[in-house]
Coordinates of C-alpha atoms in Angstrom, one line a residue:
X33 CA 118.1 47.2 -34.9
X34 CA 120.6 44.4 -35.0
X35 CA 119.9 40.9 -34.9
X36 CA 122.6 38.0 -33.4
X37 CA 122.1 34.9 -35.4
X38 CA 124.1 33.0 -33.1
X39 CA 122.0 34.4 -30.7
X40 CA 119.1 33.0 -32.3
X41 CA 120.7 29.7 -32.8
X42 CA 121.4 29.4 -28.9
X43 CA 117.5 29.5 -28.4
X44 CA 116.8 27.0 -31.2
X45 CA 119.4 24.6 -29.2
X46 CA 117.6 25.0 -26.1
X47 CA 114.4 24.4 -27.9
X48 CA 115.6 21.4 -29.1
X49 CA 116.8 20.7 -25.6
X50 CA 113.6 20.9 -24.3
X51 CA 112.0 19.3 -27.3
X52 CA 114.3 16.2 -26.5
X53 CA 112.5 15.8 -23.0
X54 CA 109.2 14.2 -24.8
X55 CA 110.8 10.6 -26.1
X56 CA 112.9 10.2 -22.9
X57 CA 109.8 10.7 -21.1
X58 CA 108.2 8.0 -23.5
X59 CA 111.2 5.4 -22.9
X60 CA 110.2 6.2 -19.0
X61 CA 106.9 5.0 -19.9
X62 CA 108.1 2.3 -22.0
X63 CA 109.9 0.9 -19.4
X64 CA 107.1 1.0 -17.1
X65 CA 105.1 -1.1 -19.9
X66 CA 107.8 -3.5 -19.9
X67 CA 108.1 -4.2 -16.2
X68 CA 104.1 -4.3 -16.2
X69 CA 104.6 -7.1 -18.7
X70 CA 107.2 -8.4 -17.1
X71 CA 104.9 -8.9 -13.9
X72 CA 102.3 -10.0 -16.0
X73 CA 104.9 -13.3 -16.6
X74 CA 105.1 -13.8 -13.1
X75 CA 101.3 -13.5 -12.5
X76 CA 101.0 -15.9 -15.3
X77 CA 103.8 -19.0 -13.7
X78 CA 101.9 -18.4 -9.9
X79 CA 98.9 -19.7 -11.8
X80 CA 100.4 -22.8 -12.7
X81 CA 103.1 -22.8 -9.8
X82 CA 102.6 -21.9 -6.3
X83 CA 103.5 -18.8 -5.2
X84 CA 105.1 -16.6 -2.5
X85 CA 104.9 -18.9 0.5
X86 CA 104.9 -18.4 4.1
X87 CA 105.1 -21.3 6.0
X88 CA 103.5 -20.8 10.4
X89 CA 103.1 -23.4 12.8
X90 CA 102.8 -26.2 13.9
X91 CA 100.1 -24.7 16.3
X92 CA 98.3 -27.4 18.8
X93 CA 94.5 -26.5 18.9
X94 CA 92.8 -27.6 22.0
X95 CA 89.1 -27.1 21.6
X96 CA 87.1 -27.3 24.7
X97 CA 83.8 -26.5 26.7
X98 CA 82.8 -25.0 29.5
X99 CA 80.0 -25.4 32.0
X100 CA 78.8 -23.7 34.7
X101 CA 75.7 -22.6 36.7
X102 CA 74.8 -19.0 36.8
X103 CA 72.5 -17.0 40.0
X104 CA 70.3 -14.5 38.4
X105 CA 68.2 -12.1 39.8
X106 CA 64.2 -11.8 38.4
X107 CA 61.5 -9.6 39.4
X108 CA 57.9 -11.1 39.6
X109 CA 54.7 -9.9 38.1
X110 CA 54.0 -9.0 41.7
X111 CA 56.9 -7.1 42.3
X112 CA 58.4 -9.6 44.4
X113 CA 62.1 -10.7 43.3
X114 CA 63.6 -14.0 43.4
X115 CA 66.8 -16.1 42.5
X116 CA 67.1 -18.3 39.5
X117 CA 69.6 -20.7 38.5
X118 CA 71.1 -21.2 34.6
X119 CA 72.8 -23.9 33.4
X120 CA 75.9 -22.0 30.6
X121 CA 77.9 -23.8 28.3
X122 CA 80.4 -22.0 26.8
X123 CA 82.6 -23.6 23.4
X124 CA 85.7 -22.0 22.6
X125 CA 89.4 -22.8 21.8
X126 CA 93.1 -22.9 23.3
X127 CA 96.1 -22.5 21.0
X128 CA 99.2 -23.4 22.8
X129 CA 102.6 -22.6 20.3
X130 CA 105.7 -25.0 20.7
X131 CA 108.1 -24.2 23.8
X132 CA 110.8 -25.0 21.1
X133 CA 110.6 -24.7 17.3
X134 CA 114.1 -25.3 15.4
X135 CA 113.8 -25.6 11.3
X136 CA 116.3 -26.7 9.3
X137 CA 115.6 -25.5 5.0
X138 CA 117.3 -26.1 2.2
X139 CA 116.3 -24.1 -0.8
X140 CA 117.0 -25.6 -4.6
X141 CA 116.4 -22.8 -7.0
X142 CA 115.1 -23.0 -11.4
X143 CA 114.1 -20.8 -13.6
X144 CA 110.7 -20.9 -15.1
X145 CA 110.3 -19.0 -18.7
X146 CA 107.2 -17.1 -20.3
X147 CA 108.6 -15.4 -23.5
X148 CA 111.7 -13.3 -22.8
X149 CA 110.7 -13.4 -18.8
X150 CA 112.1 -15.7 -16.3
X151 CA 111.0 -16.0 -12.5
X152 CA 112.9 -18.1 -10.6
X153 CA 111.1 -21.0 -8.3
X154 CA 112.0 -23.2 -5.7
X155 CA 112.0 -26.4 -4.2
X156 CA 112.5 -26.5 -0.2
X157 CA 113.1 -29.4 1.8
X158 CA 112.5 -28.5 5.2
X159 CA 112.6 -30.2 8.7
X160 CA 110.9 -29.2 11.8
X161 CA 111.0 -30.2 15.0
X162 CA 110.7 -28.9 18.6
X163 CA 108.5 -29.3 21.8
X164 CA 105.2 -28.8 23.6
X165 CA 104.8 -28.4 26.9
X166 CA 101.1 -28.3 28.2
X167 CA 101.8 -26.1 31.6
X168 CA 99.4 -22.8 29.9
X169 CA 97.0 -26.1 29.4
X170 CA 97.0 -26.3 32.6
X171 CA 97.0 -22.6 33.8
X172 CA 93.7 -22.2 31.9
X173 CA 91.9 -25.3 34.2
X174 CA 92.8 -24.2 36.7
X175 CA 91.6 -20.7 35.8
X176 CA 88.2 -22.4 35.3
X177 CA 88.3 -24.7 38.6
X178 CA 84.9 -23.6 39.5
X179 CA 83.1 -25.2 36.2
X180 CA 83.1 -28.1 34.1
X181 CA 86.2 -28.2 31.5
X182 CA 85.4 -30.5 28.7
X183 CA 88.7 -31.0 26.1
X184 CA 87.7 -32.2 22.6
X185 CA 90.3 -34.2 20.6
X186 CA 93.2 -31.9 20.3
X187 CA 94.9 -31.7 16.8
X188 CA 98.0 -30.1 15.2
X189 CA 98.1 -27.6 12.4
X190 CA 100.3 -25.9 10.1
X191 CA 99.5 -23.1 7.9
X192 CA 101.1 -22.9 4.0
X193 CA 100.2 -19.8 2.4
X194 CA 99.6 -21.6 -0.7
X195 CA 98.8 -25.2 0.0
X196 CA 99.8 -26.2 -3.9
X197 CA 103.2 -26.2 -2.7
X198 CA 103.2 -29.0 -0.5
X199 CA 104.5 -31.4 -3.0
X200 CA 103.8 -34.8 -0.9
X201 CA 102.0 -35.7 2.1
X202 CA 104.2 -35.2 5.6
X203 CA 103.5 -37.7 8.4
X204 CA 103.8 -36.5 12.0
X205 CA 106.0 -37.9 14.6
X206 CA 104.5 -37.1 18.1
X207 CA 106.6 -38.2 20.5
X208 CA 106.9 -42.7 19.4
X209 CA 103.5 -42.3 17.5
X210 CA 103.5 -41.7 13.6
X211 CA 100.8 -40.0 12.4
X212 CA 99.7 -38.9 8.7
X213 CA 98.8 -35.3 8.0
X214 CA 95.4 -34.5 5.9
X215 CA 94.8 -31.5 4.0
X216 CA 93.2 -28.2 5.1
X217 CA 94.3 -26.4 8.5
X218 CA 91.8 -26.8 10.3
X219 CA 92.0 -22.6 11.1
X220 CA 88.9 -20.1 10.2
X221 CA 90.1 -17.9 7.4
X222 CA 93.2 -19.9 6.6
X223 CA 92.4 -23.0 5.3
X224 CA 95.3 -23.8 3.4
X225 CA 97.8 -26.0 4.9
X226 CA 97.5 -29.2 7.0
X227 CA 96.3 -30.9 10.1
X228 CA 96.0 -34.1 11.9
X229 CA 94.3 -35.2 14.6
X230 CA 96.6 -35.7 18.4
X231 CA 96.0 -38.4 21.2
X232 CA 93.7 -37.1 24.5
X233 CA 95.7 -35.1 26.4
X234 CA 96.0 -35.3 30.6
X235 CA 93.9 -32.3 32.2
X236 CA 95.7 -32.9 35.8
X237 CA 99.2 -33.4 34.7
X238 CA 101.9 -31.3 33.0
X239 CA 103.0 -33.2 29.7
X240 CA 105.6 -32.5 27.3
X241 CA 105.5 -34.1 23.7
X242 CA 108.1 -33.9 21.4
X243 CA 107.5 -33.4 17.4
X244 CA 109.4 -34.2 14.4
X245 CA 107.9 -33.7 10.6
X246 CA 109.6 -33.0 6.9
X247 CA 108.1 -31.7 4.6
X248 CA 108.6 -30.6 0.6
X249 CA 107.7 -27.1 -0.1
X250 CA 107.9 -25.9 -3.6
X251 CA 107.1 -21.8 -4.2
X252 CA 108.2 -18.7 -6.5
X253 CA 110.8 -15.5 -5.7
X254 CA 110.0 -15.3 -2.0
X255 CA 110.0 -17.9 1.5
X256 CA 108.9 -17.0 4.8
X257 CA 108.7 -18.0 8.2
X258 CA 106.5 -16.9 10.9
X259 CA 107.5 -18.2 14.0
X260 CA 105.1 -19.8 16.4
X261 CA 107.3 -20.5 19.5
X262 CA 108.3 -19.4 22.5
X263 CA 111.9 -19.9 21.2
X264 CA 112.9 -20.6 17.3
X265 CA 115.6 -20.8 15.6
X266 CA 115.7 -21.2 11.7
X267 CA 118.7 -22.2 9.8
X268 CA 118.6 -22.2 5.9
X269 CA 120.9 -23.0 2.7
X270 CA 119.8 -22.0 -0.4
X271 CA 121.6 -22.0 -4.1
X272 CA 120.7 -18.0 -5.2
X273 CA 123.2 -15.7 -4.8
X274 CA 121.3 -12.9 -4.8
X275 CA 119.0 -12.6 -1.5
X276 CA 116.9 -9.4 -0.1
X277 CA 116.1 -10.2 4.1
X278 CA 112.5 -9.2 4.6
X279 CA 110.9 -9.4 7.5
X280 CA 110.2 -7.9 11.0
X281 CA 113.8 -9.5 11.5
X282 CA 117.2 -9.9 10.4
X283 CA 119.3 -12.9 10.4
X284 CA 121.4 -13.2 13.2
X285 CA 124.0 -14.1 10.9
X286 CA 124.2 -14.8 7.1
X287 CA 126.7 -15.6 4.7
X288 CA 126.7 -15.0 0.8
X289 CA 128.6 -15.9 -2.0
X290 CA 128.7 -17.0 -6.0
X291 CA 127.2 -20.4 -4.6
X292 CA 124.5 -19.5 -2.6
X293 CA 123.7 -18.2 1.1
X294 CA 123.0 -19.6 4.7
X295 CA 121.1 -17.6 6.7
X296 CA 120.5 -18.1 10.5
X297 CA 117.4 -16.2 12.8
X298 CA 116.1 -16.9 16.4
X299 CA 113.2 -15.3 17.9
X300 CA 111.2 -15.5 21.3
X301 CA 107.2 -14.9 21.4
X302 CA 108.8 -11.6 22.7
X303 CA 109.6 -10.9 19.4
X304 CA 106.8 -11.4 17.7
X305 CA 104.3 -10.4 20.9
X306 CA 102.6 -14.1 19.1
X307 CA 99.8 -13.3 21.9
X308 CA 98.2 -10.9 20.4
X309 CA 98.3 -13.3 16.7
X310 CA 96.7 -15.8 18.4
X311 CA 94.2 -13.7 19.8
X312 CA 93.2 -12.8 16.3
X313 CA 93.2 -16.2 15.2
X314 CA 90.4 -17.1 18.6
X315 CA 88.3 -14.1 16.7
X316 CA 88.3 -15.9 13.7
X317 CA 91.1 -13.8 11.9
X318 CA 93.8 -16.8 11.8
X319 CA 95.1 -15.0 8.5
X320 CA 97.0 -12.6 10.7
X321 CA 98.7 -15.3 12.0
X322 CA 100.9 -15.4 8.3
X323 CA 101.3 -11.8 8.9
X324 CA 104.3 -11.2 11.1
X325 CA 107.2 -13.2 9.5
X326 CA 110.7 -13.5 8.6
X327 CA 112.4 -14.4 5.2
X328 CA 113.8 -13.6 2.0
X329 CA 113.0 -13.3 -2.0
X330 CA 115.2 -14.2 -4.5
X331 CA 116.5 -11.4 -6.5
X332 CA 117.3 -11.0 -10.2
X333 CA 121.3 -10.4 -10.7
X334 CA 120.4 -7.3 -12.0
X335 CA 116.5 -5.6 -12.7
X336 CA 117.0 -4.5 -16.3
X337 CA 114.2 -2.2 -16.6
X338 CA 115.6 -0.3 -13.0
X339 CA 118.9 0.2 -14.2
X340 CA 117.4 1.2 -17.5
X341 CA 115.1 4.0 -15.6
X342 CA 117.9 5.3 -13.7
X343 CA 120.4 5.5 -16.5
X344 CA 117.8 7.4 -19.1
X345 CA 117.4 9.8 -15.8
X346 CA 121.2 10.9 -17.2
X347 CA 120.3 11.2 -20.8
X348 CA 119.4 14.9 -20.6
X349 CA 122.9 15.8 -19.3
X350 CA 124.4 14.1 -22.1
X351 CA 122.6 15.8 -24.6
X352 CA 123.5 19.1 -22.7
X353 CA 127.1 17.8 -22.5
X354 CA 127.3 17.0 -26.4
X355 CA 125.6 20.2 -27.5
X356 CA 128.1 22.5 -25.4
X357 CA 130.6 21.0 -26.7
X358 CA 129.3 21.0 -30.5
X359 CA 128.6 25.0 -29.7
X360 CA 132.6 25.1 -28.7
X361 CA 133.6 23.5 -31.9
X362 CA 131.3 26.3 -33.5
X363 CA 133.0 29.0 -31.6
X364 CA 136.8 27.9 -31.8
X365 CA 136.6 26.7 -35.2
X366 CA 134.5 29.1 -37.4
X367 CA 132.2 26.3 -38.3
X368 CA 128.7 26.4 -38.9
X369 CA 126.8 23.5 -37.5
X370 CA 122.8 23.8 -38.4
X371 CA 120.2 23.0 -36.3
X372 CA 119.1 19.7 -37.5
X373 CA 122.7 18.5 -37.0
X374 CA 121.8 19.1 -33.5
X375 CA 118.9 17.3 -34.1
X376 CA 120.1 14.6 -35.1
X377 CA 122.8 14.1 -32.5
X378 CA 120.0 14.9 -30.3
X379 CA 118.0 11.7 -31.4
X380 CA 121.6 10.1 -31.7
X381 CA 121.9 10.2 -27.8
X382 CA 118.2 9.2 -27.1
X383 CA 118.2 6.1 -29.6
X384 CA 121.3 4.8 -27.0
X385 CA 118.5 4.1 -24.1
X386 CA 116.5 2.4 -26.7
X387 CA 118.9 0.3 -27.3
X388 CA 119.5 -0.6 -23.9
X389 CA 116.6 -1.7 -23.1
X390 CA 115.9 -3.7 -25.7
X391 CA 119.0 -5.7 -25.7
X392 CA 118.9 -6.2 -22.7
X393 CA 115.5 -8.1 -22.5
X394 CA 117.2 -10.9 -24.5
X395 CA 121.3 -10.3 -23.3
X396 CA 123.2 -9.8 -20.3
X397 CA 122.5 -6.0 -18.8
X398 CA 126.3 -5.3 -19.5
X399 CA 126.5 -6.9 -22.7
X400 CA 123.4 -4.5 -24.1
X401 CA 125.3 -1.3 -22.2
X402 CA 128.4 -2.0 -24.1
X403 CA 126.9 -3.0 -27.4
X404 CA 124.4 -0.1 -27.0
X405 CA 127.3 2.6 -26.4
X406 CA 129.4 1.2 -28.4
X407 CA 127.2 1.7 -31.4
X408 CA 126.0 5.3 -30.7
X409 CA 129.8 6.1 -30.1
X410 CA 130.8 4.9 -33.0
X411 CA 127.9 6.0 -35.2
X412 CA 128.1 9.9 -33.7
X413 CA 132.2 9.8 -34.1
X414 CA 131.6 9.1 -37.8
X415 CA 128.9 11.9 -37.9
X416 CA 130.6 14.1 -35.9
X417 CA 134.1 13.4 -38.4
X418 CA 131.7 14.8 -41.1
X419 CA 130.1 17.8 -40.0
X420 CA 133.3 19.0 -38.1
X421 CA 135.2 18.6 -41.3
X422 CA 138.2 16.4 -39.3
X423 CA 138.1 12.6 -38.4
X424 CA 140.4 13.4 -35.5
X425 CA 138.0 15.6 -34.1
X426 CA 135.1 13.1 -34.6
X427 CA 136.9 10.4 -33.3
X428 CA 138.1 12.5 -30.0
X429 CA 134.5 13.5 -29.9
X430 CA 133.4 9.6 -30.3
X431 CA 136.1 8.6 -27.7
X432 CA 134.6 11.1 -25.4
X433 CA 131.0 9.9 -25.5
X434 CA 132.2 6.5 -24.5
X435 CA 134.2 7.3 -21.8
X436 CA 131.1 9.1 -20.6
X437 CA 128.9 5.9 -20.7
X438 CA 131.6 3.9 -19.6
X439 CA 131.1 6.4 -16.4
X440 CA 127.6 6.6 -16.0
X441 CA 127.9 2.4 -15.8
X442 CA 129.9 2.5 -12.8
X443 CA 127.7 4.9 -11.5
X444 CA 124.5 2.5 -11.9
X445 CA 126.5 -0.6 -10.6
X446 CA 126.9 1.9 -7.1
X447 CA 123.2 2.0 -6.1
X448 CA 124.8 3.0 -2.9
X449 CA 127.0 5.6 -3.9
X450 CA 125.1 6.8 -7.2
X451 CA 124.1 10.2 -5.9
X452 CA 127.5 11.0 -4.5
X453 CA 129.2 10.0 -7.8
X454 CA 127.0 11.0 -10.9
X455 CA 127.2 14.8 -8.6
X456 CA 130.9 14.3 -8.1
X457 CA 130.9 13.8 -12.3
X458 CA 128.9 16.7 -13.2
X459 CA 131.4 19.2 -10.9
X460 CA 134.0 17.5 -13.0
X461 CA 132.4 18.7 -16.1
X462 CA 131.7 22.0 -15.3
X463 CA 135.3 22.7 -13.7
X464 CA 137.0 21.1 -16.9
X465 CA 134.3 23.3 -19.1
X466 CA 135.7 26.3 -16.8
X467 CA 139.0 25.8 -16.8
X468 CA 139.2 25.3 -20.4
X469 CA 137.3 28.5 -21.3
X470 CA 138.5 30.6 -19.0
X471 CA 140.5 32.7 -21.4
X472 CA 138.0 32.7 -24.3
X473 CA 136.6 36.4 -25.3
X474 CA 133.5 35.4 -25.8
X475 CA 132.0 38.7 -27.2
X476 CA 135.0 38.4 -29.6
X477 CA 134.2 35.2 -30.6
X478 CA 130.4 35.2 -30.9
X479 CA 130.1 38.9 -33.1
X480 CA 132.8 37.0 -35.3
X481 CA 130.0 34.1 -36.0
X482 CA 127.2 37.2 -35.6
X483 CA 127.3 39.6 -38.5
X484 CA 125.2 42.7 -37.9
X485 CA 122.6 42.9 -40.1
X486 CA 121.3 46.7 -41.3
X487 CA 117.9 48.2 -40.0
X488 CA 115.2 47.7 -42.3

């Protein structure tokens, strides 16, 4: 029986392969830990800093009354039946949006710190105006023409998902009146926000009443707008270059650069079918009203801890990479490399995404990729010099590994384009790892490493 200690040594390799799987599954879960922490931060600063806003409104809220006689039809003791008449009162409430809603923003951006986290904040200046026109007022009297219609004292409200934000108190302009806001809107399950009290409104007339108000809204990483109107239009300027559009809507144009960006949307109550919101809101669910909205967040230049998950998704195919070639060194050189020189490369290679991620808590994401390969390139050249017997070999070998991570950058920075690229990379490998061992006789060269050992 013969026995092929190269053989052998090709299944310890794998094994270590394999083996190497269990830290780069831990530095998966260590980056997981770290973004938890990292959301932790932000958790912490929206308790002392208001958070993700959404800004709705101004909404006029007409409550009213209604009352009516009713015929109804009751049977007698005796059998006999006779006609009664009730006296119903009914409460309820009209919400009538703007016919026009324009609002100007303009976003100043900070940074606020807990430990090595930052979240970045905001301050928005914001002015609104548009205008009412009371025609569906109108449409719903006359609907009721037949009863009593009692209108309460009207007021106007505007919802702020977190009321903290509103850094001093607006006053109102309605029409040549100035009027002061108070806190609270006014709105079953969606208190937050503010309201003031309107002038009696004309039951036999259509009025239109123009609006003004400006307001200072300060919030964290995300702004939106849900548009109440029949027609709006939103312009904003903000200082973060780094935007994400969210919403049910795009910006109708945009514009971004090192500076900042402008965005630009308009919307109908087509739209936003802002019906069926109200609707909600007249069954007690105003919340929903916060629901449908555009916007933005403010992005981190670059999320460490996702480029750091998609670049240890690579690290397996460096090791395979390395060890080939370590194998080929064995093969064309007569040299015998032992297993915990694999090992050790092995670990080598892993202690790179290590690295990473921990410089890159504290510096710049390309700053900690350089460093980080730098240092494993340079450490495994030097190692890699000694066990191949040749500093020109190690430092070919060390060359190689860099050029490697310098690649496997690029392909992070395309998000876009990452699949097409890190595939296009690995055909490249194999077909140079073809080409250049397509002459090779490898039974020669393996029974020359292989001695044949007798039968026992």
């Amino acid at each position: 029986m013969h026995y092929s200690s190269f053989g052998i040594k090709l299944i310890i390799i794998s094994l270590l392969i394999i083996g190497l799987l269990v830290p780069q599954i831990s530095l998966m879960g260590l980056i997981s830990e770290r973004a938890s922490w990292r959301n932790e931060a932000y958790h912490s600063i929206g308790q002392s800093w208001p958070g993700q806003q959404t800004l709705a409104g101004p909404v006029l809220i007409i409550p009213y009354s209604l009352t009516y006689d009713s015929k109804e039809k009751i049977r007698e003791k005796d059998g006999t039946e006779r006609i009664i008449t009730k006296s119903i009162h009914q409460d309820d409430t009209f919400f009538l949006i703007p016919k026009k809603l324009t609002i100007k923003s303009k976003l100043d951006s900070s940074l606020r710190y807990r430990g090595i986290y930052e979240v970045p904040v905001y301050g928005n200046q914001l002015q609104i105006n548009g205008l009412f026109d009371t025609q569906p007022l109108l449409d719903l009297i006359k609907l009721h023409k037949n009863k009593e219609f009692r209108m309460e004292t009207p007021l106007l409200s505007v919802l702020v998902s977190d009321q903290r934000g509103i850094a001093s108190p607006p006053s109102l302009k309605w029409d040549n009146r100035n009027l002061a806001f108070k806190p609270g809107s006014q709105l079953p399950n969606a208190s937050a926000g503010m309201h003031t009290y309107l002038p009696e409104l004309r039951a036999d007339t259509v009025q239109q009443f123009s609006f003004a108000f400006d307001l200072q809204l300060r919030g964290m990483s995300a702004m939106n707008f849900a548009l109440l109107s029949e027609n709006s239009k939103v312009s904003l300027f903000a200082d973060w270059a780094h935007p994400k559009f969210t919403g049910e809507l795009l910006p109708e144009s945009r514009d971004i650069n090192q500076q900042g960006f402008s965005a630009e949307w308009l919307a109908s109550s087509f739209s936003y079918n802002v019906s069926d919101s109200l609707e909600g809101c007249r069954q007690g669910q105003c919340a929903s009203l916060l629901n449908r909205a555009v916007g933005f967040e403010l992005l981190q230049p670059v999320d460490v801890y996702h480029q750091s998950e998609r670049s240890v998704k690579y690290a397996i195919l460096f090791v395979l990479l390395t060890f080939v070639v370590m194998v080929l060194f064995e093969l064309l050189k007569g040299l015998r490399i032992h297993p915990v020189q694999y090992a050790l490369v092995g670990i080598g290679l892993t202690v790179f995404y290590l690295l990473l991620i921990s410089l890159s808590e504290h510096i710049s994401f390309v700053w900690a990729y350089s460093l980080a390969a730098l240092a494993i390139s340079t450490l495994l050249a030097s190692y890699f010099g000694a066990i191949l017997k040749s500093r020109t070999l190690g430092l070919m070998l060390g060359g190689g590994l860099l050029l490697l991570y310098s690649l496997l950058y690029f392909i992070l920075q395309a998000e876009d384009k990452a699949l097409l690229m890190g595939s296009l990379l690995i055909f490249a490998l194999l077909a140079a790892l073809m080409l250049s061992t397509r002459h090779l006789d490898w039974y020669a060269l393996t029974n020359k490493l292989s001695p044949t050992l007798p039968n026992k």
